[in-house]
Tab-separated table of C-alpha atoms in Angstrom:
chain	number	residue	atom	x	y	z
A	15	UNK	CA	0.071	-0.101	0.005
A	16	UNK	CA	1.059	3.731	-0.653
A	17	UNK	CA	1.497	6.182	2.009
A	18	UNK	CA	-1.221	8.023	3.583
A	19	UNK	CA	-2.349	11.069	1.309
A	20	UNK	CA	-1.653	14.523	3.103
A	21	UNK	CA	-5.016	15.623	2.566
A	22	UNK	CA	-6.863	12.647	3.904
A	23	UNK	CA	-7.581	14.367	7.360
A	24	UNK	CA	-8.322	17.832	6.128
A	25	UNK	CA	-11.330	18.838	7.954
A	26	UNK	CA	-13.176	19.902	4.611
A	27	UNK	CA	-13.791	16.032	4.218
A	28	UNK	CA	-15.809	14.972	2.067
A	29	UNK	CA	-14.942	17.628	-0.719
A	30	UNK	CA	-16.128	15.170	-3.309
A	31	UNK	CA	-18.229	12.262	-3.794
A	32	UNK	CA	-17.773	9.182	-1.634
A	33	UNK	CA	-18.014	5.728	-3.175
A	34	UNK	CA	-19.435	2.753	-1.683
A	35	UNK	CA	-18.596	-0.359	-3.442
A	36	UNK	CA	-21.178	-3.489	-3.081
A	37	UNK	CA	-19.484	-6.640	-3.411
A	38	UNK	CA	-22.443	-8.208	-5.268
A	39	UNK	CA	-25.076	-7.395	-7.862
A	40	UNK	CA	-28.415	-5.589	-7.548
A	41	UNK	CA	-31.164	-7.065	-5.362
A	42	UNK	CA	-29.146	-8.583	-2.478
A	43	UNK	CA	-28.952	-7.658	0.947
A	44	UNK	CA	-25.494	-5.556	0.531
A	45	UNK	CA	-27.193	-3.635	-2.453
A	46	UNK	CA	-30.181	-2.745	-0.360
A	47	UNK	CA	-28.424	-1.648	2.437
A	48	UNK	CA	-25.932	0.303	0.746
A	49	UNK	CA	-28.726	2.207	-1.368
A	50	UNK	CA	-30.661	2.952	2.077
A	51	UNK	CA	-27.358	3.927	3.980
A	52	UNK	CA	-26.390	5.986	1.059
A	53	UNK	CA	-29.540	8.304	1.371
A	54	UNK	CA	-28.691	8.979	5.071
A	55	UNK	CA	-25.275	9.629	4.555
A	56	UNK	CA	-25.918	12.131	1.919
A	57	UNK	CA	-27.489	14.258	4.682
A	58	UNK	CA	-24.935	13.467	7.539
A	59	UNK	CA	-21.727	14.010	5.467
A	60	UNK	CA	-22.980	16.573	3.120
A	61	UNK	CA	-21.808	14.979	0.100
A	62	UNK	CA	-22.867	12.992	-2.969
A	63	UNK	CA	-22.882	9.146	-2.324
A	64	UNK	CA	-22.194	6.809	-5.191
A	65	UNK	CA	-23.157	3.125	-4.746
A	66	UNK	CA	-21.062	0.855	-7.257
A	67	UNK	CA	-21.834	-2.632	-7.622
A	68	UNK	CA	-18.745	-4.819	-8.252
A	69	UNK	CA	-19.847	-8.504	-8.219
A	70	UNK	CA	-17.578	-11.424	-8.650
A	71	UNK	CA	-16.136	-14.471	-6.961
A	72	UNK	CA	-18.613	-14.108	-3.807
A	73	UNK	CA	-17.263	-10.804	-2.877
A	74	UNK	CA	-13.718	-10.986	-3.449
A	75	UNK	CA	-13.143	-9.003	-6.371
A	76	UNK	CA	-14.658	-5.809	-4.750
A	77	UNK	CA	-12.734	-6.641	-1.566
A	78	UNK	CA	-9.464	-6.829	-3.523
A	79	UNK	CA	-10.243	-3.435	-5.275
A	80	UNK	CA	-11.256	-1.686	-2.204
A	81	UNK	CA	-8.131	-3.061	-0.461
A	82	UNK	CA	-5.767	-1.216	-3.275
A	83	UNK	CA	-7.917	1.955	-3.016
A	84	UNK	CA	-6.395	5.143	-1.394
A	85	UNK	CA	-6.861	5.191	2.278
A	86	UNK	CA	-8.722	8.634	1.955
A	87	UNK	CA	-12.138	7.926	3.125
A	88	UNK	CA	-13.731	8.332	-0.469
A	89	UNK	CA	-13.776	4.511	-1.030
A	90	UNK	CA	-15.847	2.358	1.344
A	91	UNK	CA	-17.140	-1.128	0.836
A	92	UNK	CA	-20.304	-2.891	2.273
A	93	UNK	CA	-18.780	-5.934	4.404
A	94	UNK	CA	-20.366	-8.678	5.725
A	95	UNK	CA	-20.005	-12.131	7.133
A	96	UNK	CA	-19.162	-13.572	3.735
A	97	UNK	CA	-16.126	-11.086	3.208
A	98	UNK	CA	-14.967	-10.933	6.630
A	99	UNK	CA	-15.187	-13.889	9.162
A	100	UNK	CA	-16.239	-16.306	6.664
A	101	UNK	CA	-13.807	-15.687	3.834
A	102	UNK	CA	-10.888	-17.715	5.424
A	103	UNK	CA	-13.146	-20.953	5.540
A	104	UNK	CA	-14.742	-20.277	2.089
A	105	UNK	CA	-11.784	-19.284	0.042
A	106	UNK	CA	-8.359	-21.036	-0.696
A	107	UNK	CA	-6.635	-18.128	-2.651
A	108	UNK	CA	-7.595	-15.416	-0.403
A	109	UNK	CA	-5.667	-11.950	-1.324
A	110	UNK	CA	-6.613	-10.076	1.565
A	111	UNK	CA	-6.622	-10.118	5.307
A	112	UNK	CA	-10.148	-9.368	6.653
A	113	UNK	CA	-8.874	-7.618	9.600
A	114	UNK	CA	-5.422	-6.346	8.617
A	115	UNK	CA	-6.109	-4.833	5.193
A	116	UNK	CA	-9.279	-2.875	6.146
A	117	UNK	CA	-10.583	-0.798	9.027
A	118	UNK	CA	-13.948	-1.372	10.141
A	119	UNK	CA	-15.837	1.877	10.408
A	120	UNK	CA	-19.540	1.015	11.257
A	121	UNK	CA	-22.175	-1.611	11.889
A	122	UNK	CA	-25.477	-1.575	9.864
A	123	UNK	CA	-27.407	-4.547	11.188
A	124	UNK	CA	-27.873	-8.410	11.421
A	125	UNK	CA	-29.874	-10.766	9.773
A	126	UNK	CA	-30.908	-14.305	9.569
A	127	UNK	CA	-31.824	-16.687	6.516
A	128	UNK	CA	-34.831	-18.263	5.243
A	129	UNK	CA	-35.004	-21.989	3.621
A	130	UNK	CA	-37.232	-21.750	0.601
A	131	UNK	CA	-38.641	-24.049	-1.970
A	132	UNK	CA	-40.955	-23.110	-5.014
A	133	UNK	CA	-44.581	-23.189	-4.412
A	134	UNK	CA	-44.946	-26.470	-6.472
A	135	UNK	CA	-42.543	-28.180	-4.485
A	136	UNK	CA	-43.222	-31.725	-3.631
A	137	UNK	CA	-41.996	-31.239	-0.080
A	138	UNK	CA	-43.292	-28.390	2.367
A	139	UNK	CA	-41.401	-29.034	5.721
A	140	UNK	CA	-37.535	-29.420	6.439
A	141	UNK	CA	-37.976	-32.995	7.341
A	142	UNK	CA	-39.562	-33.687	3.748
A	143	UNK	CA	-36.794	-32.125	2.152
A	144	UNK	CA	-34.179	-34.081	4.048
A	145	UNK	CA	-36.023	-37.249	3.122
A	146	UNK	CA	-36.093	-36.153	-0.635
A	147	UNK	CA	-32.439	-35.493	-0.432
A	148	UNK	CA	-31.829	-38.787	0.835
A	149	UNK	CA	-33.828	-40.711	-1.325
A	150	UNK	CA	-32.996	-38.594	-4.573
A	151	UNK	CA	-29.228	-37.689	-4.041
A	152	UNK	CA	-28.647	-36.968	-7.787
A	153	UNK	CA	-31.594	-34.452	-7.867
A	154	UNK	CA	-30.749	-32.738	-4.615
A	155	UNK	CA	-29.401	-29.291	-5.455
A	156	UNK	CA	-29.399	-26.045	-3.497
A	157	UNK	CA	-28.652	-22.605	-4.695
A	158	UNK	CA	-26.348	-20.083	-3.129
A	159	UNK	CA	-24.922	-16.641	-3.593
A	160	UNK	CA	-23.056	-16.077	-0.280
A	161	UNK	CA	-22.166	-17.252	3.135
A	162	UNK	CA	-25.603	-16.694	4.338
A	163	UNK	CA	-27.062	-19.201	1.725
A	164	UNK	CA	-24.262	-21.531	1.380
A	165	UNK	CA	-23.379	-22.161	4.928
A	166	UNK	CA	-26.727	-23.106	6.288
A	167	UNK	CA	-27.071	-25.285	3.460
A	168	UNK	CA	-23.915	-27.241	4.337
A	169	UNK	CA	-24.679	-26.894	8.035
A	170	UNK	CA	-28.139	-28.782	6.993
A	171	UNK	CA	-26.063	-31.506	5.207
A	172	UNK	CA	-23.915	-32.101	7.793
A	173	UNK	CA	-26.660	-32.430	10.667
A	174	UNK	CA	-29.004	-34.467	8.455
A	175	UNK	CA	-26.303	-36.718	7.071
A	176	UNK	CA	-27.430	-35.817	3.549
A	177	UNK	CA	-25.368	-34.464	0.333
A	178	UNK	CA	-27.069	-31.708	-1.482
A	179	UNK	CA	-24.945	-30.251	-4.156
A	180	UNK	CA	-24.214	-26.601	-4.175
A	181	UNK	CA	-25.096	-24.388	-7.418
A	182	UNK	CA	-23.395	-20.884	-6.842
A	183	UNK	CA	-24.715	-17.709	-8.435
A	184	UNK	CA	-23.206	-14.196	-8.701
A	185	UNK	CA	-26.410	-12.515	-7.888
A	186	UNK	CA	-29.273	-13.095	-5.833
A	187	UNK	CA	-31.998	-12.247	-8.297
A	188	UNK	CA	-30.856	-14.941	-10.719
A	189	UNK	CA	-30.817	-17.170	-7.992
A	190	UNK	CA	-34.368	-16.260	-7.228
A	191	UNK	CA	-35.529	-16.556	-10.470
A	192	UNK	CA	-34.205	-20.041	-10.909
A	193	UNK	CA	-35.701	-20.993	-7.696
A	194	UNK	CA	-38.961	-19.723	-8.531
A	195	UNK	CA	-38.805	-21.689	-12.017
A	196	UNK	CA	-37.901	-24.830	-10.144
A	197	UNK	CA	-34.440	-24.854	-11.862
A	198	UNK	CA	-32.981	-25.472	-8.303
A	199	UNK	CA	-35.202	-27.152	-5.846
A	200	UNK	CA	-34.378	-25.420	-2.481
A	201	UNK	CA	-32.225	-22.670	-1.153
A	202	UNK	CA	-31.619	-20.221	1.786
A	203	UNK	CA	-31.812	-16.650	1.109
A	204	UNK	CA	-30.900	-14.024	3.503
A	205	UNK	CA	-33.883	-12.218	4.789
A	206	UNK	CA	-33.527	-9.216	2.657
A	207	UNK	CA	-33.217	-10.991	-0.683
A	208	UNK	CA	-36.103	-13.306	0.339
A	209	UNK	CA	-38.606	-10.572	1.036
A	210	UNK	CA	-39.885	-9.850	-2.497
A	211	UNK	CA	-40.376	-13.314	-3.483
A	212	UNK	CA	-41.939	-14.220	-0.466
A	213	UNK	CA	-44.369	-11.375	-0.767
A	214	UNK	CA	-45.000	-12.669	-4.470
A	215	UNK	CA	-46.258	-15.862	-2.773
A	216	UNK	CA	-44.526	-17.950	-5.472
A	217	UNK	CA	-42.312	-19.652	-2.576
A	218	UNK	CA	-43.112	-21.594	0.479
A	219	UNK	CA	-40.780	-20.632	3.530
A	220	UNK	CA	-39.642	-23.769	5.475
A	221	UNK	CA	-37.658	-22.333	8.446
A	222	UNK	CA	-35.562	-19.612	9.708
A	223	UNK	CA	-32.108	-19.856	10.801
A	224	UNK	CA	-32.443	-17.430	13.896
A	225	UNK	CA	-33.378	-19.164	17.129
A	226	UNK	CA	-36.565	-17.196	17.321
A	227	UNK	CA	-39.339	-16.811	14.763
A	228	UNK	CA	-39.444	-13.746	12.580
A	229	UNK	CA	-42.038	-11.243	13.325
A	230	UNK	CA	-43.089	-10.997	9.588
A	231	UNK	CA	-42.995	-15.015	9.583
A	232	UNK	CA	-44.717	-16.068	12.692
A	233	UNK	CA	-45.954	-19.190	11.357
A	234	UNK	CA	-42.696	-20.542	10.150
A	235	UNK	CA	-40.524	-23.032	12.100
A	236	UNK	CA	-36.895	-22.389	13.171
A	237	UNK	CA	-34.074	-24.810	12.393
A	238	UNK	CA	-33.750	-25.448	15.861
A	239	UNK	CA	-37.215	-26.943	15.850
A	240	UNK	CA	-35.427	-29.775	13.893
A	241	UNK	CA	-31.960	-29.535	14.985
A	242	UNK	CA	-30.983	-28.196	18.239
A	243	UNK	CA	-28.268	-25.676	18.134
A	244	UNK	CA	-28.720	-24.894	14.368
A	245	UNK	CA	-28.303	-21.290	14.417
A	246	UNK	CA	-26.998	-18.806	11.729
A	247	UNK	CA	-26.933	-15.326	11.507
A	248	UNK	CA	-25.149	-12.710	9.147
A	249	UNK	CA	-24.284	-9.120	9.657
A	250	UNK	CA	-23.687	-5.913	7.153
A	251	UNK	CA	-21.079	-3.496	8.120
A	252	UNK	CA	-19.038	-0.853	6.496
A	253	UNK	CA	-15.159	-0.728	5.978
A	254	UNK	CA	-12.579	1.058	4.234
A	255	UNK	CA	-8.845	0.467	3.342
A	256	UNK	CA	-6.212	0.022	6.062
A	257	UNK	CA	-4.562	3.219	6.955
A	258	UNK	CA	-7.504	5.451	6.493
A	259	UNK	CA	-6.886	8.110	9.056
A	260	UNK	CA	-8.621	7.614	12.720
A	261	UNK	CA	-10.147	11.016	12.399
A	262	UNK	CA	-11.887	10.040	9.052
A	263	UNK	CA	-12.745	6.658	10.682
A	264	UNK	CA	-14.379	8.247	13.688
A	265	UNK	CA	-16.149	10.705	11.375
A	266	UNK	CA	-17.603	7.863	9.358
A	267	UNK	CA	-18.510	5.956	12.045
A	268	UNK	CA	-20.538	8.713	13.601
A	269	UNK	CA	-22.315	9.217	10.160
A	270	UNK	CA	-23.417	5.417	10.120
A	271	UNK	CA	-24.459	5.622	13.805
A	272	UNK	CA	-26.580	8.463	12.872
A	273	UNK	CA	-28.086	6.670	9.978
A	274	UNK	CA	-28.999	3.765	12.324
A	275	UNK	CA	-30.602	6.298	14.615
A	276	UNK	CA	-32.938	7.588	11.472
A	277	UNK	CA	-36.483	6.316	11.595
A	278	UNK	CA	-36.597	6.063	7.907
A	279	UNK	CA	-33.545	3.822	7.761
A	280	UNK	CA	-34.614	1.706	10.551
A	281	UNK	CA	-38.042	1.212	8.853
A	282	UNK	CA	-36.377	0.234	5.947
A	283	UNK	CA	-34.268	-2.476	7.004
A	284	UNK	CA	-36.534	-3.806	9.697
A	285	UNK	CA	-39.190	-4.120	6.824
A	286	UNK	CA	-36.869	-6.631	5.249
A	287	UNK	CA	-36.067	-8.749	8.344
A	288	UNK	CA	-32.918	-7.020	9.550
A	289	UNK	CA	-32.312	-5.796	13.073
A	290	UNK	CA	-30.343	-2.520	13.035
A	291	UNK	CA	-27.310	-2.345	15.077
A	292	UNK	CA	-25.007	0.768	16.150
A	293	UNK	CA	-21.564	0.108	17.221
A	294	UNK	CA	-18.510	2.458	17.992
A	295	UNK	CA	-15.332	1.395	16.231
A	296	UNK	CA	-14.333	-0.499	19.277
A	297	UNK	CA	-17.347	-2.180	19.695
A	298	UNK	CA	-17.159	-3.249	15.975
A	299	UNK	CA	-13.949	-4.684	16.344
A	300	UNK	CA	-14.874	-6.707	19.379
A	301	UNK	CA	-17.992	-7.918	17.502
A	302	UNK	CA	-15.766	-8.924	14.505
A	303	UNK	CA	-13.525	-10.905	16.772
A	304	UNK	CA	-16.518	-12.691	18.402
A	305	UNK	CA	-17.536	-13.482	14.785
A	306	UNK	CA	-14.241	-14.835	13.691
A	307	UNK	CA	-14.682	-17.112	16.838
A	308	UNK	CA	-18.125	-18.251	15.622
A	309	UNK	CA	-17.034	-18.999	12.191
A	310	UNK	CA	-14.535	-21.612	13.504
A	311	UNK	CA	-17.799	-23.410	14.790
A	312	UNK	CA	-19.692	-22.680	11.704
A	313	UNK	CA	-16.959	-24.005	9.498
A	314	UNK	CA	-16.225	-27.205	11.683
A	315	UNK	CA	-20.166	-27.875	11.740
A	316	UNK	CA	-20.571	-27.587	7.889
A	317	UNK	CA	-17.255	-29.116	7.183
A	318	UNK	CA	-16.122	-26.430	4.945
A	319	UNK	CA	-13.380	-26.743	2.590
A	320	UNK	CA	-11.843	-23.542	1.117
A	321	UNK	CA	-12.448	-23.516	-2.500
């Protein structure tokens, strides 16, 4: 990395547009939260906020690009469980260190995932899905776009003693389309990506990965109903390149926390199954350390092998 720009900590920050890079395409949880956050940051930072989708390699393309960006506060990235604590367990050729190559400036919220099948699916419960997979191993597939869809599926494989094969997608939108058409028979989707297709009535929710039922899905079981201790949750945060000056990190953190306190922002993300969270920089670092420990357990349970 290059040296710190002389102007990085100037009090006139931001004096030009701030870019928020989203590691995924439109329609997913990272894209939705980035655009909701950008509206709030436009006011709190008094700046133009540009959201840029940079999908590819389950978020690695965007993370590597932001790692190489100038640490001047003008390039941010929407980070998550996939690109931070999960990355070491998912990717063999990881070209960045999730903790050392970035400074983590703000927390947005936490969420779970929903197990979904098409409306015309032959199975309507998790036990029926498991029985199908056991009897039809060559037809048992699941779709995934990120860790929030891949890992719960692999945890189910491990806990149920089945072997569904994963089909990876770059974007949640295409995965949802294939799920609705029956091209793939099952997938976990994070609650934000799942919201529009749940509202369409064209899918059946079988279970949620949180330990408590969702307010918007009160009749849907939790995975712990079938497999005690089966819990999975994800998060969305905001990060910047390492060596971003502490003064800018604190200013950005204050702006993200202000967004989290906004009624319009809270309503937007809560309506999609997220729980807003506001952390200081130190609290976020502590949270990420705990997530790193949690992912050791997730990886062991799901028998993840970095690809």
